[in-house]
CSV table of C-alpha atoms in Angstrom, one decimal:
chain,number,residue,atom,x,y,z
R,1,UNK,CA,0.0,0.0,0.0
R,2,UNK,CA,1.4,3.3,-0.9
R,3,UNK,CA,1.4,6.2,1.5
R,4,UNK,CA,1.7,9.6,0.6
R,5,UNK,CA,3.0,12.2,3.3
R,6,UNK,CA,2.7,16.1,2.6
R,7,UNK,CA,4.5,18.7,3.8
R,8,UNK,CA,4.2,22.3,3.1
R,9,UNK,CA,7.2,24.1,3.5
R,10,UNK,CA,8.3,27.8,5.0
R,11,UNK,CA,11.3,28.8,6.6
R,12,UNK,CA,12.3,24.8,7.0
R,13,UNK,CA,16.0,24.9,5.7
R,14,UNK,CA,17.3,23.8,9.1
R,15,UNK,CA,14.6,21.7,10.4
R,16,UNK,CA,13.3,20.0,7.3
R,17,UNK,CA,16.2,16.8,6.8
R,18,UNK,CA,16.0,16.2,10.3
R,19,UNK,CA,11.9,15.7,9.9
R,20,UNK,CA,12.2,13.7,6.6
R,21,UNK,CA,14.9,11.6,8.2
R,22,UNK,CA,12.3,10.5,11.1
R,23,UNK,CA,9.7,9.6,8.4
R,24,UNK,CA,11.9,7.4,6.3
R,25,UNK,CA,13.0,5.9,9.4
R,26,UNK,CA,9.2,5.3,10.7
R,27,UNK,CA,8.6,4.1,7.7
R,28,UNK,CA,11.6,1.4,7.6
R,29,UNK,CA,9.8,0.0,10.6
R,30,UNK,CA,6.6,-1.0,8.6
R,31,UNK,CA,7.8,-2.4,5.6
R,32,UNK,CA,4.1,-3.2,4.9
R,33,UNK,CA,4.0,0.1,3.8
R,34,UNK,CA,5.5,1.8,0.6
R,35,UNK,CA,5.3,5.7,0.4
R,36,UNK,CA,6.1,8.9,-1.2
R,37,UNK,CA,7.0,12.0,0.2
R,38,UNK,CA,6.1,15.0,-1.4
R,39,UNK,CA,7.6,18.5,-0.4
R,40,UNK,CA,5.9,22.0,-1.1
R,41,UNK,CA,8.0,25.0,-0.7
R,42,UNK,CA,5.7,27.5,-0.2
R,43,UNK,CA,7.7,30.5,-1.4
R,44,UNK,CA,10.2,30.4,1.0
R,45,UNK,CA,12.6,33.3,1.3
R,46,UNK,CA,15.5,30.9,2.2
R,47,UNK,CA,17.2,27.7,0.8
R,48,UNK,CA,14.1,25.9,2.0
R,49,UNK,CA,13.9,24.2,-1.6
R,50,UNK,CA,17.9,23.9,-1.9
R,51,UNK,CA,17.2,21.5,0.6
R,52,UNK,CA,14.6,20.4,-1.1
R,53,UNK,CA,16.5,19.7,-4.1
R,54,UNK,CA,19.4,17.7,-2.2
R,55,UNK,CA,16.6,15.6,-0.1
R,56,UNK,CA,15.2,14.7,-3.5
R,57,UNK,CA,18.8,13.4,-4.7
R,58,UNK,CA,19.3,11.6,-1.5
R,59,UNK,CA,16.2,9.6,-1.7
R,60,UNK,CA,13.8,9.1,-5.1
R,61,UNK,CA,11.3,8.3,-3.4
R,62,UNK,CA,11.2,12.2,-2.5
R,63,UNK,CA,9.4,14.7,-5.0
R,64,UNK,CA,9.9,18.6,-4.4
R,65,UNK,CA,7.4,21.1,-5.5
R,66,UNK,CA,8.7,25.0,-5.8
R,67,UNK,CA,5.6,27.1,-5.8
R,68,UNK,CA,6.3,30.7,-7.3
R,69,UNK,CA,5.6,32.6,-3.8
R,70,UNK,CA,4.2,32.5,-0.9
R,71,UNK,CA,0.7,31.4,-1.1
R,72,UNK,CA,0.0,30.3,2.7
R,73,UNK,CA,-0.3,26.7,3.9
R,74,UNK,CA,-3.9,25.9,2.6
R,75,UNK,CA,-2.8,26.7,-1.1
R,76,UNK,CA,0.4,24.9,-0.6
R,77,UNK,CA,-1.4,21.8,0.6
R,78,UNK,CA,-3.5,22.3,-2.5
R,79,UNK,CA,-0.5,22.2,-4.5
R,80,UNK,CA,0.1,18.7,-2.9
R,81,UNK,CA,-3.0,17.0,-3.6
R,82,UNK,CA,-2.5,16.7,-7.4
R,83,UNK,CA,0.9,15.1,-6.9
R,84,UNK,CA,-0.7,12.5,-4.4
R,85,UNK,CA,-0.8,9.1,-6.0
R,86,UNK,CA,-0.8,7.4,-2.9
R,87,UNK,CA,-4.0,5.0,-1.6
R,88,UNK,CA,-4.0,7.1,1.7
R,89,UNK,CA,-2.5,10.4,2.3
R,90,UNK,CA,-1.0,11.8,5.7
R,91,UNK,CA,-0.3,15.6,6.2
R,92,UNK,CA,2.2,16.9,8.5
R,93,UNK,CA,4.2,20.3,9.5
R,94,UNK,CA,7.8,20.9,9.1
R,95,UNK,CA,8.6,22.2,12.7
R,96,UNK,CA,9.3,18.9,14.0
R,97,UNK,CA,6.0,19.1,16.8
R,98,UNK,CA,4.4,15.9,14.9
R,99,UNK,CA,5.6,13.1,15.9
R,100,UNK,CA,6.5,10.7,12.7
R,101,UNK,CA,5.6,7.6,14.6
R,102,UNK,CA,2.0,9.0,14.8
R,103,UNK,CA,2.0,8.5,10.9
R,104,UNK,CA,0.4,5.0,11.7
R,105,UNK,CA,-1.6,5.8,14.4
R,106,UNK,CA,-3.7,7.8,11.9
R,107,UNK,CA,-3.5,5.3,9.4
R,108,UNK,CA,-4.6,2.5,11.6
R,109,UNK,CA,-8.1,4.8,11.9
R,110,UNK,CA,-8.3,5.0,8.7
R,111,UNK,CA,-8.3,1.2,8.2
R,112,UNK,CA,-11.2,1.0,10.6
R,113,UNK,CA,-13.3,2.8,8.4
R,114,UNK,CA,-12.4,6.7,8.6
R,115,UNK,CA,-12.4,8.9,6.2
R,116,UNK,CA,-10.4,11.8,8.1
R,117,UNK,CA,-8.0,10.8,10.9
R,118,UNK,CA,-6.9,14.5,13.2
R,119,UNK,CA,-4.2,14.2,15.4
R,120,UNK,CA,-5.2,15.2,19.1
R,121,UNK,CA,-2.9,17.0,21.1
R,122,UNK,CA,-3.7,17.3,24.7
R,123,UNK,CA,-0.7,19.2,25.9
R,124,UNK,CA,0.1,21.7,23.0
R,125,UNK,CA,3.8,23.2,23.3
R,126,UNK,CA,2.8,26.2,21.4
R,127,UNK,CA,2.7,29.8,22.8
R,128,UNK,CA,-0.3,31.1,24.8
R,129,UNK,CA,-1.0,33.5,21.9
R,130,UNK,CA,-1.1,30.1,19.3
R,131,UNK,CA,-3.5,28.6,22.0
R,132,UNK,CA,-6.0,31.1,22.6
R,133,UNK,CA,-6.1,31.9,18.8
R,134,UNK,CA,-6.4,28.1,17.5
R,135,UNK,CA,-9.4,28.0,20.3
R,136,UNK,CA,-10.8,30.6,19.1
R,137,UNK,CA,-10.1,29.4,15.4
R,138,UNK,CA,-12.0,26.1,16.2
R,139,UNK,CA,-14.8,27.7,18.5
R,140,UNK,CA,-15.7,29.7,15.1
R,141,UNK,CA,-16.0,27.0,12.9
R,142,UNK,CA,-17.6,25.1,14.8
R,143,UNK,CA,-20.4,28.2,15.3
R,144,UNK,CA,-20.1,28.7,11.4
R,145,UNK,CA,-20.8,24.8,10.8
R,146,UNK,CA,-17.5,24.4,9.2
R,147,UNK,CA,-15.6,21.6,11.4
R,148,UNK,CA,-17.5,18.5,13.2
R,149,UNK,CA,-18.5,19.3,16.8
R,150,UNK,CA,-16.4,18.0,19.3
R,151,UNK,CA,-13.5,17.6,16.8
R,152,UNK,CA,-10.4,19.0,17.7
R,153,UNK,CA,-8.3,20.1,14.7
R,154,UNK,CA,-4.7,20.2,13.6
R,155,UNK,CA,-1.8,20.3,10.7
R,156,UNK,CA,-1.4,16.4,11.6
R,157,UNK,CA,-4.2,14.5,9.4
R,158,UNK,CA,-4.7,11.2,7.6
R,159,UNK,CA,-7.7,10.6,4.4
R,160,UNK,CA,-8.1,8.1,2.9
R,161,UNK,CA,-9.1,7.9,-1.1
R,162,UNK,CA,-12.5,9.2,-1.0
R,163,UNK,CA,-11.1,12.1,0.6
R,164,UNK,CA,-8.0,12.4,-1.6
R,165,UNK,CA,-10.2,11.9,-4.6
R,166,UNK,CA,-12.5,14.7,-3.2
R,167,UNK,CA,-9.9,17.3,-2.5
R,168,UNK,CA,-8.4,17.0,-6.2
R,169,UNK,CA,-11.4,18.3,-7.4
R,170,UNK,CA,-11.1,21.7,-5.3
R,171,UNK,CA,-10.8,24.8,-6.9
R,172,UNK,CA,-11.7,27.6,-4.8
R,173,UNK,CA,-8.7,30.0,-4.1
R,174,UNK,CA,-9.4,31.1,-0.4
R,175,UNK,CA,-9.0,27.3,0.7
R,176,UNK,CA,-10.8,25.8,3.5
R,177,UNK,CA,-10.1,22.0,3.4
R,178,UNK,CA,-11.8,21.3,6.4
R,179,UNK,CA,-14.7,23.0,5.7
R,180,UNK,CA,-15.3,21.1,2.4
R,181,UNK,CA,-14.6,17.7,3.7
R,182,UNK,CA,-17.8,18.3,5.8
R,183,UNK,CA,-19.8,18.1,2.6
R,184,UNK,CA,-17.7,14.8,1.8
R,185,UNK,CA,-17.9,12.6,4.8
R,186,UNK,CA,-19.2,12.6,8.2
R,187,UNK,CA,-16.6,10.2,9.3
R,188,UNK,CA,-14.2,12.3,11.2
R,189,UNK,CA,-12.2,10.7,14.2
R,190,UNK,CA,-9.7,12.5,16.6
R,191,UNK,CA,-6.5,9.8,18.0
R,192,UNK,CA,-4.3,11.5,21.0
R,193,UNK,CA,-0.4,11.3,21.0
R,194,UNK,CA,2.4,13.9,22.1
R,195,UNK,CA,2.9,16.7,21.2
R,196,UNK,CA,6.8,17.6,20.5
R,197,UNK,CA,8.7,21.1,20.9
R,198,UNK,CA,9.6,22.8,18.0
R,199,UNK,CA,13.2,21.6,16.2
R,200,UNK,CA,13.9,25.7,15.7
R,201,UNK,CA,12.4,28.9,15.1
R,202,UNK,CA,8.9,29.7,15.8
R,203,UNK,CA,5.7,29.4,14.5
R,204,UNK,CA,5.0,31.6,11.4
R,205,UNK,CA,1.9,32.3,12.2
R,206,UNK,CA,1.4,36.4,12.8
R,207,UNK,CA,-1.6,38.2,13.7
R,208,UNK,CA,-2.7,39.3,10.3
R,209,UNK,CA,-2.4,35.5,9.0
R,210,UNK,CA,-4.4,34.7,11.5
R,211,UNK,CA,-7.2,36.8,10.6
R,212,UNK,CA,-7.0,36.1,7.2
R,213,UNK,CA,-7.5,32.2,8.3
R,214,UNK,CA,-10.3,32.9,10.6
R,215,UNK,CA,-11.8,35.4,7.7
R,216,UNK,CA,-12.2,32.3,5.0
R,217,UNK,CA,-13.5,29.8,7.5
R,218,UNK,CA,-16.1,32.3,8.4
R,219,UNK,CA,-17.3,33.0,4.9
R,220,UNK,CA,-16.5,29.7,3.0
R,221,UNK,CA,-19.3,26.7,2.8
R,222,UNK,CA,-21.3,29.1,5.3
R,223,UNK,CA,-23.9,31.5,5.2
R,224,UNK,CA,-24.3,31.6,9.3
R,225,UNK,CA,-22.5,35.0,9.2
R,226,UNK,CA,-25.4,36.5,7.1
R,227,UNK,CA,-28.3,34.9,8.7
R,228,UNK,CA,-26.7,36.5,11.6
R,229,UNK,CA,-26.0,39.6,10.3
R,230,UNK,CA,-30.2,39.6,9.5
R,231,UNK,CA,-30.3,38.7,13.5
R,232,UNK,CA,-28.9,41.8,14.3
R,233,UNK,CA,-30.3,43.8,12.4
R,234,UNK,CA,-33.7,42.7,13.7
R,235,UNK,CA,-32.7,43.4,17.1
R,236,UNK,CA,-31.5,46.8,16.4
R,237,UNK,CA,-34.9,47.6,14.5
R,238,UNK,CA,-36.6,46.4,17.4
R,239,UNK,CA,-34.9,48.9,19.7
R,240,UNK,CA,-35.4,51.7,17.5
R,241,UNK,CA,-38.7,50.8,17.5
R,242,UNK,CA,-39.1,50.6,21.1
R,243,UNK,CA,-37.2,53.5,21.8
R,244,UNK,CA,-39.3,55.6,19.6
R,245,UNK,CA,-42.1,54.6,20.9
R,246,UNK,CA,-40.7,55.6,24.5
R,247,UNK,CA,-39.9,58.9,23.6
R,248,UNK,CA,-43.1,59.8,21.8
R,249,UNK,CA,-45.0,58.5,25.1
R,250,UNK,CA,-42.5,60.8,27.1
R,251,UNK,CA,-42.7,64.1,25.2
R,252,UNK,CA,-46.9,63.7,25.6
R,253,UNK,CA,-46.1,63.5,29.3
R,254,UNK,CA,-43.9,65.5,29.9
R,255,UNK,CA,-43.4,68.1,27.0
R,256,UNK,CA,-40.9,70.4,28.5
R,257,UNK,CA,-38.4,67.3,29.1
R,258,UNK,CA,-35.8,67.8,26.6
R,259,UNK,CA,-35.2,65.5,23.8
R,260,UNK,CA,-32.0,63.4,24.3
R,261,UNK,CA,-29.8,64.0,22.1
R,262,UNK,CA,-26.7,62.3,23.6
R,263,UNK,CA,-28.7,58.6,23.8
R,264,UNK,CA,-29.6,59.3,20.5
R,265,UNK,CA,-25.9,60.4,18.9
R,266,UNK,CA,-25.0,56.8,21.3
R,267,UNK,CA,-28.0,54.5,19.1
R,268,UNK,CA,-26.7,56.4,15.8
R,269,UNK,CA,-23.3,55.4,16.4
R,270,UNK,CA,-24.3,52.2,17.7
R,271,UNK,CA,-26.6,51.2,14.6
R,272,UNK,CA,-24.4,52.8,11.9
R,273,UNK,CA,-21.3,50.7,13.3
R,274,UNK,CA,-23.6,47.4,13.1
R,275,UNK,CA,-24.1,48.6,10.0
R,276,UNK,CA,-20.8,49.4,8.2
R,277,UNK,CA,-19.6,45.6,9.8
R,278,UNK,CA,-22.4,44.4,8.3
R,279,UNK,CA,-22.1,45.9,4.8
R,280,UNK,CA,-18.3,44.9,5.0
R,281,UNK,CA,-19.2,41.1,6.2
R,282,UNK,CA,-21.0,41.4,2.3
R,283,UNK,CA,-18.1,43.2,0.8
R,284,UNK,CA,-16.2,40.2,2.3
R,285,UNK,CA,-18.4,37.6,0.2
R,286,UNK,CA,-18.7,39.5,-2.7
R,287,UNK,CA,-15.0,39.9,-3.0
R,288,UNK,CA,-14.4,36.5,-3.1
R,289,UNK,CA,-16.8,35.2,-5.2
R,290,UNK,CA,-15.5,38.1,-7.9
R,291,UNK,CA,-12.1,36.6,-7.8
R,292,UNK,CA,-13.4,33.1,-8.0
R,293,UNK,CA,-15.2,33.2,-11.1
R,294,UNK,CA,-12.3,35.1,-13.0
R,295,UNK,CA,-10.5,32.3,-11.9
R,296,UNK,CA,-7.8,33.5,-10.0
R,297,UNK,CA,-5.2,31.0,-9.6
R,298,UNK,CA,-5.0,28.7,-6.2
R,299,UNK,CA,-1.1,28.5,-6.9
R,300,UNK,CA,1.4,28.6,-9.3
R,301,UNK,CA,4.2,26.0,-9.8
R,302,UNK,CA,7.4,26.8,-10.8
R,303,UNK,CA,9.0,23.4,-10.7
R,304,UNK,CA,9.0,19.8,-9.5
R,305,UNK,CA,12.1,17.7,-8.8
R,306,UNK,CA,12.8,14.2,-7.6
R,307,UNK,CA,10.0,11.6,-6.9
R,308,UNK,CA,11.2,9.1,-9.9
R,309,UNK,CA,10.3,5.7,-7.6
R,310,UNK,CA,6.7,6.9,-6.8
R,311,UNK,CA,4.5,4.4,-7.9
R,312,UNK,CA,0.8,4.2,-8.0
């Protein structure tokens, strides 16, 4: 059975042989198992794909992808699936935090009858800032309907074909994987194992990235944000309402009381900044589905080296 393991690649030139190293290793202990190893550098600003390109030399059964710049790990794991010729497919980071031996832990799900394997972590070594955000990452998606409930997510995954098959077919350029494999199969499974401390560096992961993650799992295979958005905006009618009504009823009363013009400036402020997030929440879908149907690329490959003993 042939195995294909996926790694995106960033800022990896240092940790990345030590990483492939444990895989080929892991995988020398279950010779049951053929695989191929295929390598994404994602744009990387140093000799990520130098490495790369001497891994590949090493070892055929190592194929190198060079995308033509940075496109983020979604679109780089994208650029992995069409090399994947593999009967199940395992992804992984190139940090060093996934354990290799947890390859087969996944796999072993997957022979049960899974169609998604996640890696469960119960003592992250990540930052606090990495662990509030990928809670609060995972607490949206699971609010938008974009990730199973009580599924805890990570980098570390296993699919078999009829998810591998699946994901070749997607096009869209603001990539949610996880998101789409909801529509593909309920058959999700979480296995626990440790967690390991980073070989070097630190996680490349800023603020801004972050957002732009948490913006496409809000808008993609969703439209909870909208039918929330229409929530609000109930709400705030029904104040207005209310309140209108109040200070009608309170000027017959009492017709020398003032009108109240600083809780009014406070609801006009209040409504038109529900408003403006509201009309950019739109903006936000709109955008994207412009630059979808001109087809804006999900990557673009510059060249591929190495995998000549991949078989399917």
């Amino acid at each position: 059975m042939l195995i294909s393991v996926c790694i995106p690649c960033y800022r990896s030139e240092k940790t990345l042989p030590a990483v492939v190293e444990g895989i080929v290793r892991e995988f020398a202990l279950h010779p049951a198992y053929e695989y191929e190893l295929i390598l994404v550098n994602d744009g990387s600003p140093d000799d990520t794909f130098r490495v790369i390109r001497a891994l590949c030399a090493q070892n055929a059964h190592i194929k190198g992808v060079d995308l033509s710049r940075n496109y983020g790990q979604n679109l780089a794991l994208c650029a992995a699936y069409a090399q994947i010729q593999g009967d199940m497919a395992v992804f992984m980071d190139d940090d060093g935090q996934h354990p290799a031996a947890g390859i087969f832990m996944l796999l072993d799900k997957l022979q049960e009858g899974y169609d998604v394997a996640i890696a469960k972590f119960p003592h992250k070594k990540h930052s606090l800032f990495k662990r509030v955000t990928s809670w609060g990452h995972r607490t949206l998606a699971e609010w938008t309907g974009t990730c199973p409930k009580g599924i805890s997510y990570s980098s570390f995954t296993a699919w078999s074909k009829v998810a591998i098959e699946a994901a070749k077919d997607y096009r869209s350029p603001f990539a949610s994987i996880g998101a789409y494999l909801m529509h593909v199969t309920t058959r999700f499974v979480n296995v626990e194992m440790p967690h390991n401390d980073r070989l070097e560096g630190e996680s490349g992961y800023t603020f801004k990235k972050l957002i732009a993650l948490w913006l496409t799992s809000f808008t993609s295979f969703s439209i909870v944000p909208l039918r929330a958005a229409s929530v609000m905006g109930a709400i705030c009618a029904g104040i207005g309402f209310i309140w209108g009504f109040i200070l009608v009823i309170r000027k017959l009363i009492h017709p020398e009381v003032a009108a109240g013009y600083t809780s009014m400036m406070t609801l006009l402020l209040l409504i038109g900044g529900i408003i403006m997030l509201i009309l950019g929440l739109i903006g936000e879908y709109i955008g994207r589905i412009y630059m979808t149907i001109s087809d804006m690329p999900q990557y673009t490959v510059r060249e591929i080296v190495g995998g000549e003993k991949t078989t399917a």
